[in-house]
Amino acid sequence: MGEDKGMLKALALATQLGFAVAGPMVVFIGGGVWLDSVLGTGHWLFFLGLVLGIGSAGAALFQIAASQPARKPGTSIKKEPDTTGGTVEDRRRTMDVDDDETTDD
């Protein structure tokens, strides 16, 4: 049940982020295109709508990110076990040795 709750929270956050970007972009760009067609101003209001849409989408993303609870300092992220055998340091040492062998002297 704990994994399902975490997955639902992640899905809700992804949906919220998607609508926070798409909503302002559609409204401002659509409004700019509509006003351009009504007023006959070329594409100037479209570009103004694009800039306003990007700015308001960025502000919405910032607001969502700032409202997320911070991770507690004492907690760690769950790490998956290493299935390749050996540690990360062993693999790095192996890669370093392989790199040294391929250089020409």
Short mmCIF file of N, CA and C in Angstrom, two decimals:
data_model
loop_
_atom_site.label_atom_id
_atom_site.label_comp_id
_atom_site.label_asym_id
_atom_site.label_seq_id
_atom_site.Cartn_x
_atom_site.Cartn_y
_atom_site.Cartn_z
N MET A 1 0.82 -1.20 0.00
CA MET A 1 0.00 0.00 0.00
C MET A 1 0.87 1.25 0.00
N GLY A 2 2.04 1.20 0.65
CA GLY A 2 2.91 2.36 0.71
C GLY A 2 3.44 2.76 -0.66
N GLU A 3 3.77 1.75 -1.51
CA GLU A 3 4.26 2.05 -2.85
C GLU A 3 3.17 2.64 -3.71
N ASP A 4 1.93 2.14 -3.55
CA ASP A 4 0.81 2.67 -4.32
C ASP A 4 0.55 4.13 -3.97
N LYS A 5 0.65 4.45 -2.69
CA LYS A 5 0.42 5.83 -2.25
C LYS A 5 1.50 6.75 -2.82
N GLY A 6 2.73 6.30 -2.82
CA GLY A 6 3.82 7.08 -3.40
C GLY A 6 3.66 7.26 -4.90
N MET A 7 3.20 6.21 -5.57
CA MET A 7 2.99 6.27 -7.01
C MET A 7 1.85 7.24 -7.33
N LEU A 8 0.80 7.23 -6.55
CA LEU A 8 -0.31 8.15 -6.77
C LEU A 8 0.12 9.60 -6.54
N LYS A 9 0.95 9.82 -5.53
CA LYS A 9 1.46 11.17 -5.29
C LYS A 9 2.31 11.64 -6.46
N ALA A 10 3.14 10.76 -6.98
CA ALA A 10 3.99 11.12 -8.12
C ALA A 10 3.14 11.39 -9.36
N LEU A 11 2.10 10.59 -9.56
CA LEU A 11 1.22 10.80 -10.70
C LEU A 11 0.47 12.12 -10.57
N ALA A 12 0.01 12.43 -9.35
CA ALA A 12 -0.68 13.70 -9.12
C ALA A 12 0.25 14.88 -9.37
N LEU A 13 1.49 14.78 -8.93
CA LEU A 13 2.45 15.86 -9.15
C LEU A 13 2.75 16.04 -10.64
N ALA A 14 2.91 14.93 -11.36
CA ALA A 14 3.17 15.01 -12.80
C ALA A 14 2.00 15.65 -13.53
N THR A 15 0.79 15.29 -13.14
CA THR A 15 -0.40 15.88 -13.76
C THR A 15 -0.48 17.37 -13.45
N GLN A 16 -0.21 17.72 -12.21
CA GLN A 16 -0.24 19.13 -11.80
C GLN A 16 0.80 19.93 -12.58
N LEU A 17 1.98 19.39 -12.75
CA LEU A 17 3.03 20.09 -13.51
C LEU A 17 2.63 20.25 -14.97
N GLY A 18 2.02 19.22 -15.54
CA GLY A 18 1.58 19.30 -16.94
C GLY A 18 0.54 20.38 -17.16
N PHE A 19 -0.45 20.43 -16.29
CA PHE A 19 -1.48 21.44 -16.43
C PHE A 19 -0.95 22.84 -16.10
N ALA A 20 0.02 22.91 -15.21
CA ALA A 20 0.60 24.22 -14.86
C ALA A 20 1.35 24.81 -16.04
N VAL A 21 1.88 23.98 -16.91
CA VAL A 21 2.58 24.48 -18.09
C VAL A 21 1.60 24.68 -19.25
N ALA A 22 0.75 23.69 -19.50
CA ALA A 22 -0.13 23.73 -20.66
C ALA A 22 -1.22 24.80 -20.54
N GLY A 23 -1.78 24.98 -19.36
CA GLY A 23 -2.88 25.92 -19.19
C GLY A 23 -2.53 27.34 -19.57
N PRO A 24 -1.53 27.93 -18.95
CA PRO A 24 -1.17 29.31 -19.31
C PRO A 24 -0.71 29.45 -20.76
N MET A 25 -0.01 28.46 -21.28
CA MET A 25 0.45 28.54 -22.66
C MET A 25 -0.74 28.59 -23.62
N VAL A 26 -1.73 27.72 -23.41
CA VAL A 26 -2.90 27.69 -24.28
C VAL A 26 -3.67 29.00 -24.19
N VAL A 27 -3.88 29.48 -22.98
CA VAL A 27 -4.67 30.70 -22.78
C VAL A 27 -3.98 31.91 -23.41
N PHE A 28 -2.71 32.12 -23.09
CA PHE A 28 -2.03 33.31 -23.60
C PHE A 28 -1.74 33.25 -25.09
N ILE A 29 -1.29 32.11 -25.59
CA ILE A 29 -1.01 32.00 -27.02
C ILE A 29 -2.31 32.04 -27.81
N GLY A 30 -3.31 31.31 -27.33
CA GLY A 30 -4.62 31.34 -28.01
C GLY A 30 -5.22 32.73 -28.00
N GLY A 31 -5.10 33.42 -26.88
CA GLY A 31 -5.59 34.80 -26.81
C GLY A 31 -4.85 35.72 -27.76
N GLY A 32 -3.54 35.53 -27.88
CA GLY A 32 -2.75 36.35 -28.79
C GLY A 32 -3.12 36.12 -30.24
N VAL A 33 -3.33 34.86 -30.61
CA VAL A 33 -3.72 34.54 -31.98
C VAL A 33 -5.10 35.11 -32.28
N TRP A 34 -6.01 34.96 -31.35
CA TRP A 34 -7.37 35.47 -31.54
C TRP A 34 -7.36 36.99 -31.68
N LEU A 35 -6.63 37.67 -30.79
CA LEU A 35 -6.56 39.12 -30.88
C LEU A 35 -5.88 39.59 -32.17
N ASP A 36 -4.86 38.84 -32.62
CA ASP A 36 -4.22 39.18 -33.90
C ASP A 36 -5.22 39.10 -35.04
N SER A 37 -6.07 38.07 -35.02
CA SER A 37 -7.03 37.92 -36.12
C SER A 37 -8.13 39.00 -36.04
N VAL A 38 -8.52 39.39 -34.83
CA VAL A 38 -9.57 40.40 -34.68
C VAL A 38 -9.03 41.79 -35.00
N LEU A 39 -7.85 42.10 -34.48
CA LEU A 39 -7.31 43.45 -34.63
C LEU A 39 -6.46 43.63 -35.88
N GLY A 40 -6.07 42.52 -36.51
CA GLY A 40 -5.24 42.61 -37.71
C GLY A 40 -3.84 43.14 -37.44
N THR A 41 -3.24 42.72 -36.35
CA THR A 41 -1.93 43.24 -35.95
C THR A 41 -0.77 42.34 -36.37
N GLY A 42 -0.98 41.48 -37.35
CA GLY A 42 0.10 40.59 -37.75
C GLY A 42 0.27 39.48 -36.71
N HIS A 43 1.50 39.28 -36.28
CA HIS A 43 1.77 38.23 -35.29
C HIS A 43 2.30 38.80 -33.97
N TRP A 44 2.19 40.09 -33.78
CA TRP A 44 2.77 40.71 -32.59
C TRP A 44 2.12 40.24 -31.30
N LEU A 45 0.82 40.11 -31.28
CA LEU A 45 0.14 39.69 -30.05
C LEU A 45 0.34 38.20 -29.78
N PHE A 46 0.57 37.43 -30.84
CA PHE A 46 0.94 36.02 -30.65
C PHE A 46 2.25 35.92 -29.88
N PHE A 47 3.24 36.71 -30.32
CA PHE A 47 4.54 36.67 -29.64
C PHE A 47 4.45 37.20 -28.22
N LEU A 48 3.63 38.21 -28.02
CA LEU A 48 3.41 38.71 -26.66
C LEU A 48 2.75 37.62 -25.80
N GLY A 49 1.78 36.92 -26.36
CA GLY A 49 1.13 35.81 -25.65
C GLY A 49 2.10 34.68 -25.34
N LEU A 50 3.01 34.43 -26.29
CA LEU A 50 4.03 33.39 -26.07
C LEU A 50 4.92 33.75 -24.89
N VAL A 51 5.39 34.98 -24.85
CA VAL A 51 6.25 35.43 -23.75
C VAL A 51 5.50 35.39 -22.42
N LEU A 52 4.27 35.88 -22.42
CA LEU A 52 3.47 35.86 -21.19
C LEU A 52 3.15 34.43 -20.76
N GLY A 53 2.89 33.56 -21.71
CA GLY A 53 2.61 32.16 -21.40
C GLY A 53 3.81 31.46 -20.79
N ILE A 54 4.97 31.68 -21.36
CA ILE A 54 6.19 31.07 -20.81
C ILE A 54 6.48 31.62 -19.42
N GLY A 55 6.32 32.92 -19.25
CA GLY A 55 6.57 33.52 -17.93
C GLY A 55 5.61 33.02 -16.87
N SER A 56 4.33 32.94 -17.21
CA SER A 56 3.36 32.48 -16.21
C SER A 56 3.50 30.99 -15.95
N ALA A 57 3.87 30.20 -16.95
CA ALA A 57 4.12 28.77 -16.74
C ALA A 57 5.33 28.57 -15.82
N GLY A 58 6.37 29.37 -16.03
CA GLY A 58 7.54 29.29 -15.15
C GLY A 58 7.21 29.68 -13.73
N ALA A 59 6.38 30.71 -13.57
CA ALA A 59 5.98 31.12 -12.22
C ALA A 59 5.14 30.03 -11.55
N ALA A 60 4.28 29.37 -12.32
CA ALA A 60 3.47 28.29 -11.76
C ALA A 60 4.34 27.10 -11.36
N LEU A 61 5.33 26.78 -12.18
CA LEU A 61 6.26 25.69 -11.83
C LEU A 61 7.04 26.02 -10.57
N PHE A 62 7.49 27.25 -10.46
CA PHE A 62 8.21 27.67 -9.26
C PHE A 62 7.32 27.55 -8.03
N GLN A 63 6.08 27.97 -8.16
CA GLN A 63 5.15 27.91 -7.03
C GLN A 63 4.90 26.46 -6.61
N ILE A 64 4.75 25.57 -7.57
CA ILE A 64 4.54 24.15 -7.25
C ILE A 64 5.78 23.57 -6.60
N ALA A 65 6.96 23.88 -7.13
CA ALA A 65 8.20 23.35 -6.57
C ALA A 65 8.44 23.87 -5.16
N ALA A 66 8.10 25.13 -4.92
CA ALA A 66 8.31 25.70 -3.59
C ALA A 66 7.34 25.14 -2.56
N SER A 67 6.19 24.65 -3.02
CA SER A 67 5.20 24.13 -2.08
C SER A 67 5.44 22.67 -1.72
N GLN A 68 6.38 22.01 -2.41
CA GLN A 68 6.66 20.61 -2.10
C GLN A 68 7.45 20.51 -0.80
N PRO A 69 7.10 19.53 0.04
CA PRO A 69 7.83 19.39 1.30
C PRO A 69 9.28 18.99 1.05
N ALA A 70 10.15 19.58 1.83
CA ALA A 70 11.58 19.28 1.70
C ALA A 70 11.87 17.93 2.35
N ARG A 71 12.89 17.27 1.82
CA ARG A 71 13.30 16.00 2.40
C ARG A 71 14.02 16.28 3.70
N LYS A 72 13.76 15.48 4.71
CA LYS A 72 14.42 15.66 6.00
C LYS A 72 15.90 15.34 5.87
N PRO A 73 16.76 16.09 6.57
CA PRO A 73 18.21 15.89 6.42
C PRO A 73 18.68 14.49 6.81
N GLY A 74 18.02 13.84 7.76
CA GLY A 74 18.47 12.54 8.23
C GLY A 74 18.04 11.39 7.35
N THR A 75 17.11 11.61 6.43
CA THR A 75 16.62 10.52 5.59
C THR A 75 17.48 10.36 4.36
N SER A 76 17.57 9.16 3.88
CA SER A 76 18.36 8.90 2.69
C SER A 76 17.44 8.35 1.60
N ILE A 77 17.89 8.48 0.38
CA ILE A 77 17.14 7.96 -0.76
C ILE A 77 17.41 6.47 -0.84
N LYS A 78 16.35 5.69 -1.13
CA LYS A 78 16.49 4.25 -1.24
C LYS A 78 17.41 3.92 -2.40
N LYS A 79 18.41 3.10 -2.15
CA LYS A 79 19.34 2.70 -3.20
C LYS A 79 19.06 1.27 -3.58
N GLU A 80 19.12 1.00 -4.88
CA GLU A 80 18.93 -0.36 -5.36
C GLU A 80 20.23 -1.13 -5.18
N PRO A 81 20.11 -2.41 -4.88
CA PRO A 81 21.34 -3.19 -4.71
C PRO A 81 22.10 -3.32 -6.03
N ASP A 82 23.43 -3.40 -5.91
CA ASP A 82 24.28 -3.53 -7.07
C ASP A 82 24.24 -4.99 -7.52
N THR A 83 23.76 -5.25 -8.73
CA THR A 83 23.63 -6.62 -9.21
C THR A 83 24.79 -7.01 -10.12
N THR A 84 25.73 -6.13 -10.38
CA THR A 84 26.82 -6.44 -11.29
C THR A 84 27.99 -7.10 -10.58
N GLY A 85 27.96 -7.12 -9.28
CA GLY A 85 29.07 -7.68 -8.53
C GLY A 85 30.16 -6.65 -8.36
N GLY A 86 30.55 -6.42 -7.15
CA GLY A 86 31.56 -5.41 -6.91
C GLY A 86 30.92 -4.07 -6.60
N THR A 87 31.74 -3.15 -6.22
CA THR A 87 31.24 -1.83 -5.85
C THR A 87 31.44 -0.86 -7.00
N VAL A 88 30.90 0.30 -6.85
CA VAL A 88 31.07 1.33 -7.86
C VAL A 88 32.55 1.70 -7.99
N GLU A 89 33.23 1.74 -6.88
CA GLU A 89 34.67 2.07 -6.90
C GLU A 89 35.45 1.02 -7.69
N ASP A 90 35.07 -0.26 -7.56
CA ASP A 90 35.74 -1.30 -8.33
C ASP A 90 35.55 -1.07 -9.83
N ARG A 91 34.35 -0.71 -10.23
CA ARG A 91 34.09 -0.47 -11.65
C ARG A 91 34.86 0.75 -12.13
N ARG A 92 34.96 1.78 -11.30
CA ARG A 92 35.70 2.97 -11.71
C ARG A 92 37.18 2.65 -11.90
N ARG A 93 37.72 1.86 -10.96
CA ARG A 93 39.13 1.48 -11.09
C ARG A 93 39.35 0.67 -12.36
N THR A 94 38.41 -0.21 -12.68
CA THR A 94 38.52 -1.03 -13.89
C THR A 94 38.48 -0.15 -15.12
N MET A 95 37.59 0.84 -15.14
CA MET A 95 37.51 1.74 -16.28
C MET A 95 38.78 2.57 -16.41
N ASP A 96 39.36 2.99 -15.28
CA ASP A 96 40.59 3.77 -15.33
C ASP A 96 41.73 2.94 -15.91
N VAL A 97 41.80 1.68 -15.54
CA VAL A 97 42.85 0.81 -16.05
C VAL A 97 42.67 0.61 -17.54
N ASP A 98 41.42 0.41 -17.99
CA ASP A 98 41.16 0.23 -19.41
C ASP A 98 41.54 1.49 -20.20
N ASP A 99 41.27 2.66 -19.64
CA ASP A 99 41.62 3.91 -20.31
C ASP A 99 43.12 4.05 -20.44
N ASP A 100 43.87 3.64 -19.40
CA ASP A 100 45.32 3.76 -19.44
C ASP A 100 45.92 2.84 -20.49
N GLU A 101 45.30 1.67 -20.70
CA GLU A 101 45.85 0.72 -21.66
C GLU A 101 45.65 1.17 -23.10
N THR A 102 44.66 1.99 -23.36
CA THR A 102 44.38 2.38 -24.75
C THR A 102 45.17 3.60 -25.20
N THR A 103 45.88 4.26 -24.31
CA THR A 103 46.64 5.44 -24.71
C THR A 103 47.96 5.00 -25.32
N ASP A 104 48.37 5.73 -26.35
CA ASP A 104 49.66 5.43 -27.01
C ASP A 104 50.76 6.25 -26.35
N ASP A 105 51.90 5.63 -26.17
CA ASP A 105 53.05 6.33 -25.55
C ASP A 105 53.98 6.83 -26.59
#
